[in-house]
C-alpha cells in the first residue's frame, strides 16, 4: 500500500486487490448489480469519464452521404477489438444498405494480414471485400479529427467498446451506435453517448444494434441534423466539465 487511500480509475474490471480502496465510475458503468463483482468500494460520480478535445478542431462539414450518395460507416478502434460477432453485425448492416462502405482506421496493428482477415470475414457473410476501406496512422491529431468528418456513422466495437474513439467521433458530430453489455468494458459507450445527448445510440442486443445503424444510414437528413447538434452538445456536456469532475 504505497498511499493511505488508493483509487482505481478508469476501470475496465476490478483489480481484485483488497489494498485498492475505491473504484470510480458512474451509475451506468456500475449498476447496483455490479457491487458483488468488485473487491473495491464503488464510488459513483455524475459522469464516468473526462474528455478534453482539441481547442483548434477542423471546421465542421456536412455528412459525406449528402454528396457521396451512399453512407460511410467507420470504426477507428484498434483491430484486436473487432470481434467476429461485431464483424458479422457490420456485414449485416452493409448488406442492408447496398452501396454503403465501412472505413476501418487504426494507428497500429493494421497489418496486411489483419486487412486480409477482415475482408475474408465480411466476404463470408456475402459482402464484397472492397466495401471495406482502410486507413492507417495520420500525421497529427488534427488530421485524425479531419478523418472523422469523412464518415457518417461510427460503429462501436463489442464486446470491448471504445472510449476515446467514441468521444472523438461525437466531438466531430458523428453519431455512434454502441452495444451495451454486462461488464464495465461493455458499458462505456452507453455513458458516453448519453452524456453527449445521443441516448438512442446505446442498444442492448445485436439485432437492435444492426437495426439502429441501418435506420440511421437510411435517413441522410437525420444525419445532417445530428452533426451540428452533437458537435455543439459535446463541449457543454459533463464529459468535458473538468471542474465538476474534480470536485
mmCIF file of C-alpha atoms in Angstrom:
data_model
loop_
_atom_site.group_PDB
_atom_site.id
_atom_site.type_symbol
_atom_site.label_atom_id
_atom_site.label_comp_id
_atom_site.label_asym_id
_atom_site.label_seq_id
_atom_site.Cartn_x
_atom_site.Cartn_y
_atom_site.Cartn_z
ATOM 1 C CA UNK A 1 0.000 0.000 0.000
ATOM 2 C CA UNK A 2 2.061 2.963 -1.227
ATOM 3 C CA UNK A 3 -0.681 5.500 -0.346
ATOM 4 C CA UNK A 4 -3.187 5.856 2.529
ATOM 5 C CA UNK A 5 -6.118 5.922 0.085
ATOM 6 C CA UNK A 6 -5.899 4.183 -3.308
ATOM 7 C CA UNK A 7 -8.303 4.678 -6.188
ATOM 8 C CA UNK A 8 -8.691 2.640 -9.372
ATOM 9 C CA UNK A 9 -9.579 4.813 -12.385
ATOM 10 C CA UNK A 10 -10.521 4.472 -15.203
ATOM 11 C CA UNK A 11 -11.653 0.891 -14.637
ATOM 12 C CA UNK A 12 -12.148 -1.968 -17.061
ATOM 13 C CA UNK A 13 -12.661 -4.502 -14.274
ATOM 14 C CA UNK A 14 -11.831 -4.980 -10.620
ATOM 15 C CA UNK A 15 -8.179 -5.094 -9.561
ATOM 16 C CA UNK A 16 -9.062 -7.908 -7.155
ATOM 17 C CA UNK A 17 -6.815 -6.310 -4.516
ATOM 18 C CA UNK A 18 -8.021 -5.530 -1.017
ATOM 19 C CA UNK A 19 -5.383 -2.791 -0.873
ATOM 20 C CA UNK A 20 -7.274 -0.845 -3.543
ATOM 21 C CA UNK A 21 -9.903 1.157 -1.690
ATOM 22 C CA UNK A 22 -12.165 2.586 -4.371
ATOM 23 C CA UNK A 23 -13.111 2.154 -7.997
ATOM 24 C CA UNK A 24 -14.559 5.251 -9.675
ATOM 25 C CA UNK A 25 -17.245 5.425 -12.351
ATOM 26 C CA UNK A 26 -20.915 6.318 -12.698
ATOM 27 C CA UNK A 27 -24.243 4.542 -12.322
ATOM 28 C CA UNK A 28 -24.192 3.351 -15.931
ATOM 29 C CA UNK A 29 -20.809 1.686 -15.564
ATOM 30 C CA UNK A 30 -21.685 0.381 -12.117
ATOM 31 C CA UNK A 31 -25.344 -0.550 -11.701
ATOM 32 C CA UNK A 32 -26.279 -1.961 -8.314
ATOM 33 C CA UNK A 33 -25.855 -5.480 -9.683
ATOM 34 C CA UNK A 34 -22.106 -4.807 -10.116
ATOM 35 C CA UNK A 35 -21.345 -4.461 -6.406
ATOM 36 C CA UNK A 36 -20.528 -8.141 -5.899
ATOM 37 C CA UNK A 37 -18.044 -8.158 -8.800
ATOM 38 C CA UNK A 38 -15.612 -5.676 -7.226
ATOM 39 C CA UNK A 39 -13.198 -6.007 -4.337
ATOM 40 C CA UNK A 40 -13.058 -2.197 -4.197
ATOM 41 C CA UNK A 41 -15.783 0.077 -2.842
ATOM 42 C CA UNK A 42 -17.620 1.571 -5.815
ATOM 43 C CA UNK A 43 -17.641 5.376 -5.779
ATOM 44 C CA UNK A 44 -20.098 6.800 -8.298
ATOM 45 C CA UNK A 45 -19.524 10.168 -9.921
ATOM 46 C CA UNK A 46 -22.142 12.019 -12.023
ATOM 47 C CA UNK A 47 -20.083 11.119 -15.120
ATOM 48 C CA UNK A 48 -17.645 8.238 -15.561
ATOM 49 C CA UNK A 49 -15.104 9.883 -17.856
ATOM 50 C CA UNK A 50 -13.390 13.214 -18.506
ATOM 51 C CA UNK A 51 -12.565 14.198 -22.063
ATOM 52 C CA UNK A 52 -10.605 17.166 -23.374
ATOM 53 C CA UNK A 53 -10.910 17.690 -27.148
ATOM 54 C CA UNK A 54 -8.517 19.905 -29.058
ATOM 55 C CA UNK A 55 -9.282 23.615 -28.976
ATOM 56 C CA UNK A 56 -8.466 24.092 -32.679
ATOM 57 C CA UNK A 57 -10.663 21.431 -34.246
ATOM 58 C CA UNK A 58 -11.151 21.377 -38.019
ATOM 59 C CA UNK A 59 -14.320 23.139 -39.190
ATOM 60 C CA UNK A 60 -17.452 21.029 -39.294
ATOM 61 C CA UNK A 61 -18.630 19.750 -42.660
ATOM 62 C CA UNK A 62 -21.901 18.054 -43.698
ATOM 63 C CA UNK A 63 -22.026 14.255 -43.521
ATOM 64 C CA UNK A 64 -20.306 12.779 -46.589
ATOM 65 C CA UNK A 65 -23.503 10.912 -47.535
ATOM 66 C CA UNK A 66 -25.036 14.243 -48.562
ATOM 67 C CA UNK A 67 -22.634 14.422 -51.516
ATOM 68 C CA UNK A 68 -21.485 10.809 -51.984
ATOM 69 C CA UNK A 69 -24.905 9.292 -52.421
ATOM 70 C CA UNK A 70 -24.018 6.426 -50.074
ATOM 71 C CA UNK A 71 -23.331 6.047 -46.348
ATOM 72 C CA UNK A 72 -19.849 5.582 -44.927
ATOM 73 C CA UNK A 73 -19.672 3.765 -41.605
ATOM 74 C CA UNK A 74 -16.487 3.871 -39.591
ATOM 75 C CA UNK A 75 -14.555 2.155 -36.834
ATOM 76 C CA UNK A 76 -11.409 3.872 -35.560
ATOM 77 C CA UNK A 77 -10.688 1.353 -32.785
ATOM 78 C CA UNK A 78 -7.705 -0.971 -32.672
ATOM 79 C CA UNK A 79 -8.213 -4.118 -34.777
ATOM 80 C CA UNK A 80 -7.972 -6.559 -31.823
ATOM 81 C CA UNK A 81 -11.224 -5.043 -30.553
ATOM 82 C CA UNK A 82 -13.055 -6.137 -33.713
ATOM 83 C CA UNK A 83 -14.604 -9.425 -32.628
ATOM 84 C CA UNK A 84 -16.051 -11.943 -35.059
ATOM 85 C CA UNK A 85 -19.529 -11.144 -33.721
ATOM 86 C CA UNK A 86 -19.012 -7.405 -34.313
ATOM 87 C CA UNK A 87 -17.719 -8.052 -37.831
ATOM 88 C CA UNK A 88 -20.751 -10.237 -38.563
ATOM 89 C CA UNK A 89 -23.060 -7.447 -37.369
ATOM 90 C CA UNK A 90 -21.225 -4.929 -39.548
ATOM 91 C CA UNK A 91 -21.659 -7.237 -42.540
ATOM 92 C CA UNK A 92 -25.407 -7.362 -41.854
ATOM 93 C CA UNK A 93 -25.506 -3.557 -41.815
ATOM 94 C CA UNK A 94 -23.622 -3.302 -45.108
ATOM 95 C CA UNK A 95 -25.885 -5.922 -46.671
ATOM 96 C CA UNK A 96 -28.986 -3.969 -45.649
ATOM 97 C CA UNK A 97 -27.647 -0.759 -47.228
ATOM 98 C CA UNK A 98 -26.349 -1.553 -50.728
ATOM 99 C CA UNK A 99 -23.572 0.799 -51.740
ATOM 100 C CA UNK A 100 -22.570 1.636 -48.180
ATOM 101 C CA UNK A 101 -18.932 1.377 -47.117
ATOM 102 C CA UNK A 102 -17.102 0.690 -43.875
ATOM 103 C CA UNK A 103 -13.888 2.565 -43.150
ATOM 104 C CA UNK A 104 -11.569 0.996 -40.579
ATOM 105 C CA UNK A 105 -8.768 3.201 -39.277
ATOM 106 C CA UNK A 106 -6.082 2.394 -36.739
ATOM 107 C CA UNK A 107 -2.733 3.894 -35.873
ATOM 108 C CA UNK A 108 -1.286 0.484 -35.063
ATOM 109 C CA UNK A 109 -1.760 -3.233 -35.681
ATOM 110 C CA UNK A 110 -3.491 -2.751 -39.031
ATOM 111 C CA UNK A 111 -1.189 -5.166 -40.852
ATOM 112 C CA UNK A 112 -1.685 -6.685 -44.284
ATOM 113 C CA UNK A 113 -2.684 -9.914 -42.566
ATOM 114 C CA UNK A 114 -5.295 -8.137 -40.443
ATOM 115 C CA UNK A 115 -6.741 -6.402 -43.502
ATOM 116 C CA UNK A 116 -6.985 -9.735 -45.338
ATOM 117 C CA UNK A 117 -8.664 -11.367 -42.323
ATOM 118 C CA UNK A 118 -11.277 -8.612 -42.047
ATOM 119 C CA UNK A 119 -12.009 -8.721 -45.777
ATOM 120 C CA UNK A 120 -12.457 -12.502 -45.614
ATOM 121 C CA UNK A 121 -14.679 -12.064 -42.582
ATOM 122 C CA UNK A 122 -17.249 -9.901 -44.370
ATOM 123 C CA UNK A 123 -16.975 -11.975 -47.545
ATOM 124 C CA UNK A 124 -18.166 -14.998 -45.559
ATOM 125 C CA UNK A 125 -21.362 -13.046 -44.926
ATOM 126 C CA UNK A 126 -21.871 -12.185 -48.578
ATOM 127 C CA UNK A 127 -20.354 -8.666 -48.537
ATOM 128 C CA UNK A 128 -17.890 -7.685 -51.259
ATOM 129 C CA UNK A 129 -14.461 -7.258 -49.613
ATOM 130 C CA UNK A 130 -13.824 -3.966 -51.422
ATOM 131 C CA UNK A 131 -16.615 -2.323 -49.424
ATOM 132 C CA UNK A 132 -14.142 -2.225 -46.549
ATOM 133 C CA UNK A 133 -11.717 0.712 -46.689
ATOM 134 C CA UNK A 134 -8.631 1.019 -44.518
ATOM 135 C CA UNK A 135 -6.691 3.979 -43.150
ATOM 136 C CA UNK A 136 -3.536 3.906 -41.050
ATOM 137 C CA UNK A 137 -1.678 6.393 -38.865
ATOM 138 C CA UNK A 138 -2.085 10.071 -39.697
ATOM 139 C CA UNK A 139 0.322 12.942 -39.181
ATOM 140 C CA UNK A 140 -1.247 14.520 -36.083
ATOM 141 C CA UNK A 141 -4.396 14.904 -34.009
ATOM 142 C CA UNK A 142 -5.873 17.491 -36.374
ATOM 143 C CA UNK A 143 -5.636 15.010 -39.246
ATOM 144 C CA UNK A 144 -7.261 12.365 -37.039
ATOM 145 C CA UNK A 145 -10.266 14.593 -36.334
ATOM 146 C CA UNK A 146 -10.391 15.561 -40.006
ATOM 147 C CA UNK A 147 -10.752 11.911 -40.993
ATOM 148 C CA UNK A 148 -13.738 11.582 -38.678
ATOM 149 C CA UNK A 149 -15.537 14.112 -40.846
ATOM 150 C CA UNK A 150 -15.273 11.606 -43.710
ATOM 151 C CA UNK A 151 -17.608 9.095 -42.044
ATOM 152 C CA UNK A 152 -21.350 9.362 -41.444
ATOM 153 C CA UNK A 153 -21.840 6.902 -38.570
ATOM 154 C CA UNK A 154 -19.366 5.318 -36.165
ATOM 155 C CA UNK A 155 -19.871 1.659 -35.235
ATOM 156 C CA UNK A 156 -18.559 0.811 -31.791
ATOM 157 C CA UNK A 157 -16.697 -2.459 -31.341
ATOM 158 C CA UNK A 158 -18.026 -5.092 -28.963
ATOM 159 C CA UNK A 159 -17.806 -6.672 -26.513
ATOM 160 C CA UNK A 160 -14.840 -4.369 -25.774
ATOM 161 C CA UNK A 161 -16.115 -0.941 -26.745
ATOM 162 C CA UNK A 162 -14.258 2.260 -27.466
ATOM 163 C CA UNK A 163 -13.791 5.232 -25.144
ATOM 164 C CA UNK A 164 -11.574 7.933 -26.652
ATOM 165 C CA UNK A 165 -12.559 6.943 -30.176
ATOM 166 C CA UNK A 166 -16.228 7.334 -29.221
ATOM 167 C CA UNK A 167 -15.609 10.757 -27.683
ATOM 168 C CA UNK A 168 -13.620 11.848 -30.740
ATOM 169 C CA UNK A 169 -16.447 10.840 -33.092
ATOM 170 C CA UNK A 170 -19.118 12.611 -31.046
ATOM 171 C CA UNK A 171 -16.952 15.735 -30.894
ATOM 172 C CA UNK A 172 -16.990 15.893 -34.693
ATOM 173 C CA UNK A 173 -20.754 15.370 -34.787
ATOM 174 C CA UNK A 174 -20.616 11.716 -35.824
ATOM 175 C CA UNK A 175 -23.330 9.575 -34.180
ATOM 176 C CA UNK A 176 -22.077 6.382 -32.550
ATOM 177 C CA UNK A 177 -24.004 3.115 -32.328
ATOM 178 C CA UNK A 178 -22.854 1.111 -29.306
ATOM 179 C CA UNK A 179 -23.883 -2.241 -27.836
ATOM 180 C CA UNK A 180 -24.306 -2.210 -24.056
ATOM 181 C CA UNK A 181 -23.442 -5.390 -22.153
ATOM 182 C CA UNK A 182 -22.933 -6.613 -18.606
ATOM 183 C CA UNK A 183 -19.252 -5.851 -17.970
ATOM 184 C CA UNK A 184 -17.655 -2.448 -17.434
ATOM 185 C CA UNK A 185 -15.736 -2.625 -20.705
ATOM 186 C CA UNK A 186 -19.088 -3.140 -22.455
ATOM 187 C CA UNK A 187 -20.756 -0.141 -20.811
ATOM 188 C CA UNK A 188 -18.550 2.867 -21.541
ATOM 189 C CA UNK A 189 -20.302 3.534 -24.827
ATOM 190 C CA UNK A 190 -23.666 3.847 -23.081
ATOM 191 C CA UNK A 191 -22.478 6.533 -20.690
ATOM 192 C CA UNK A 192 -20.609 8.447 -23.405
ATOM 193 C CA UNK A 193 -23.442 8.661 -25.944
ATOM 194 C CA UNK A 194 -25.992 9.525 -23.264
ATOM 195 C CA UNK A 195 -23.874 12.330 -21.826
ATOM 196 C CA UNK A 196 -23.392 13.660 -25.362
ATOM 197 C CA UNK A 197 -27.152 13.812 -25.922
ATOM 198 C CA UNK A 198 -27.467 10.763 -28.152
ATOM 199 C CA UNK A 199 -29.009 8.185 -25.826
ATOM 200 C CA UNK A 200 -30.639 6.428 -28.785
ATOM 201 C CA UNK A 201 -27.169 5.281 -29.868
ATOM 202 C CA UNK A 202 -26.997 2.800 -26.980
ATOM 203 C CA UNK A 203 -28.765 -0.533 -27.571
ATOM 204 C CA UNK A 204 -28.847 -3.796 -25.681
ATOM 205 C CA UNK A 205 -28.726 -6.560 -28.285
ATOM 206 C CA UNK A 206 -27.139 -7.229 -31.656
ATOM 207 C CA UNK A 207 -30.395 -7.077 -33.627
ATOM 208 C CA UNK A 208 -31.133 -3.602 -32.262
ATOM 209 C CA UNK A 209 -27.532 -2.580 -32.964
ATOM 210 C CA UNK A 210 -27.906 -3.598 -36.604
ATOM 211 C CA UNK A 211 -31.384 -2.127 -36.885
ATOM 212 C CA UNK A 212 -30.422 1.223 -35.438
ATOM 213 C CA UNK A 213 -27.349 1.546 -37.665
ATOM 214 C CA UNK A 214 -29.450 0.707 -40.728
ATOM 215 C CA UNK A 215 -32.179 3.150 -39.684
ATOM 216 C CA UNK A 216 -29.653 5.969 -39.253
ATOM 217 C CA UNK A 217 -27.940 5.103 -42.516
ATOM 218 C CA UNK A 218 -31.277 5.267 -44.326
ATOM 219 C CA UNK A 219 -32.008 8.796 -43.107
ATOM 220 C CA UNK A 220 -29.469 11.248 -44.515
ATOM 221 C CA UNK A 221 -31.469 14.337 -43.391
ATOM 222 C CA UNK A 222 -31.301 12.947 -39.838
ATOM 223 C CA UNK A 223 -27.529 12.546 -40.144
ATOM 224 C CA UNK A 224 -27.244 16.105 -41.425
ATOM 225 C CA UNK A 225 -29.213 17.409 -38.439
ATOM 226 C CA UNK A 226 -27.285 15.324 -35.931
ATOM 227 C CA UNK A 227 -23.835 16.531 -36.984
ATOM 228 C CA UNK A 228 -24.068 20.131 -35.727
ATOM 229 C CA UNK A 229 -26.236 19.066 -32.776
ATOM 230 C CA UNK A 230 -23.712 16.543 -31.429
ATOM 231 C CA UNK A 231 -20.740 18.800 -32.123
ATOM 232 C CA UNK A 232 -22.421 21.589 -30.149
ATOM 233 C CA UNK A 233 -23.519 19.269 -27.317
ATOM 234 C CA UNK A 234 -20.133 17.758 -26.505
ATOM 235 C CA UNK A 235 -18.291 20.863 -25.162
ATOM 236 C CA UNK A 236 -21.103 21.630 -22.722
ATOM 237 C CA UNK A 237 -21.603 18.045 -21.579
ATOM 238 C CA UNK A 238 -20.430 16.551 -18.303
ATOM 239 C CA UNK A 239 -17.776 14.681 -20.307
ATOM 240 C CA UNK A 240 -15.901 17.959 -20.838
ATOM 241 C CA UNK A 241 -16.659 19.576 -17.476
ATOM 242 C CA UNK A 242 -13.344 19.283 -15.613
ATOM 243 C CA UNK A 243 -14.330 21.433 -12.584
ATOM 244 C CA UNK A 244 -17.446 19.332 -11.969
ATOM 245 C CA UNK A 245 -15.490 16.105 -12.424
ATOM 246 C CA UNK A 246 -12.720 17.043 -9.983
ATOM 247 C CA UNK A 247 -14.927 18.457 -7.251
#
